[in-house]
Short mmCIF file of C-alpha atoms in Angstrom, two decimals:
data_model
loop_
_atom_site.label_atom_id
_atom_site.label_comp_id
_atom_site.label_asym_id
_atom_site.label_seq_id
_atom_site.Cartn_x
_atom_site.Cartn_y
_atom_site.Cartn_z
CA UNK A 191 -1.12 -9.15 8.10
CA UNK A 192 -0.77 -10.63 5.03
CA UNK A 193 -1.85 -10.64 1.55
CA UNK A 194 -0.06 -13.77 1.11
CA UNK A 195 2.33 -14.65 -1.71
CA UNK A 196 0.57 -12.24 -4.02
CA UNK A 197 0.73 -9.59 -1.94
CA UNK A 198 4.05 -10.00 -1.11
CA UNK A 199 4.96 -10.14 -4.68
CA UNK A 200 3.20 -6.83 -5.61
CA UNK A 201 4.41 -4.94 -2.76
CA UNK A 202 8.10 -6.02 -3.67
CA UNK A 203 7.54 -4.77 -7.23
CA UNK A 204 6.19 -1.70 -5.94
CA UNK A 205 9.05 -1.04 -3.85
CA UNK A 206 11.38 -1.78 -6.57
CA UNK A 207 9.99 0.71 -8.89
CA UNK A 208 10.54 3.14 -6.09
CA UNK A 209 13.93 2.27 -5.63
CA UNK A 210 13.18 0.71 -2.26
CA UNK A 211 11.94 3.92 -0.88
CA UNK A 212 8.29 4.16 0.68
CA UNK A 213 8.52 7.82 0.45
CA UNK A 214 8.98 7.85 -3.23
CA UNK A 215 5.44 6.03 -3.57
CA UNK A 216 2.90 8.30 -5.11
CA UNK A 217 -0.83 8.54 -4.95
CA UNK A 218 -3.06 7.76 -7.78
CA UNK A 219 -4.31 10.86 -9.52
CA UNK A 220 -7.87 9.92 -10.01
CA UNK A 221 -8.71 9.51 -6.34
CA UNK A 222 -10.36 12.49 -4.48
CA UNK A 223 -10.45 12.45 -0.65
CA UNK A 224 -12.40 14.65 1.96
CA UNK A 225 -10.07 16.65 4.23
CA UNK A 226 -11.68 14.86 7.25
CA UNK A 227 -8.94 14.29 9.69
CA UNK A 228 -9.09 10.84 10.94
CA UNK A 229 -5.38 9.95 11.11
CA UNK A 230 -4.10 6.49 9.72
CA UNK A 231 -0.54 5.57 10.84
CA UNK A 232 1.27 3.13 8.36
CA UNK A 233 4.33 1.09 9.54
CA UNK A 234 6.61 -0.86 7.50
CA UNK A 235 9.43 -2.99 8.80
CA UNK A 236 11.51 -5.42 7.16
CA UNK A 237 14.72 -6.09 5.28
CA UNK A 238 15.25 -4.62 1.87
CA UNK A 239 18.15 -5.87 -0.27
CA UNK A 240 19.95 -6.89 2.94
CA UNK A 241 19.32 -3.68 4.84
CA UNK A 242 17.00 -3.13 7.67
CA UNK A 243 14.01 -0.94 6.70
CA UNK A 244 11.91 0.96 9.17
CA UNK A 245 9.16 3.56 7.96
CA UNK A 246 6.41 5.38 9.47
CA UNK A 247 3.68 7.67 7.96
CA UNK A 248 0.57 9.33 9.05
CA UNK A 249 -2.00 9.77 6.55
CA UNK A 250 -4.99 12.29 7.18
CA UNK A 251 -7.64 9.39 6.63
CA UNK A 252 -8.22 6.07 5.18
CA UNK A 253 -9.08 7.52 1.76
CA UNK A 254 -5.59 9.04 1.59
CA UNK A 255 -3.88 5.93 2.54
CA UNK A 256 -5.79 4.08 0.00
CA UNK A 257 -5.28 6.80 -2.81
CA UNK A 258 -1.76 5.28 -3.04
CA UNK A 259 -3.40 1.99 -4.05
CA UNK A 260 -0.17 0.21 -2.95
CA UNK A 261 0.54 -3.42 -1.90
CA UNK A 262 3.15 -1.98 0.34
CA UNK A 263 0.75 -0.47 2.72
CA UNK A 264 -1.66 -2.96 2.66
CA UNK A 265 0.50 -5.90 3.14
#
């Protein structure tokens, strides 16, 4: 899926800032999205500091997912 090394480095930095918890990532406050429901499912699987991580979240639409602006969900 990859953003290559830059995408991986950015994703790791964002996860570090969230204490390794994807649920702790917050959306940007300057993004406004419609309420149109067109679900986007994001899954994150891998190893974080030696522990297996499995995460899934459904966003209402692509804009809502992109509001997070995170490399974690794009990587």
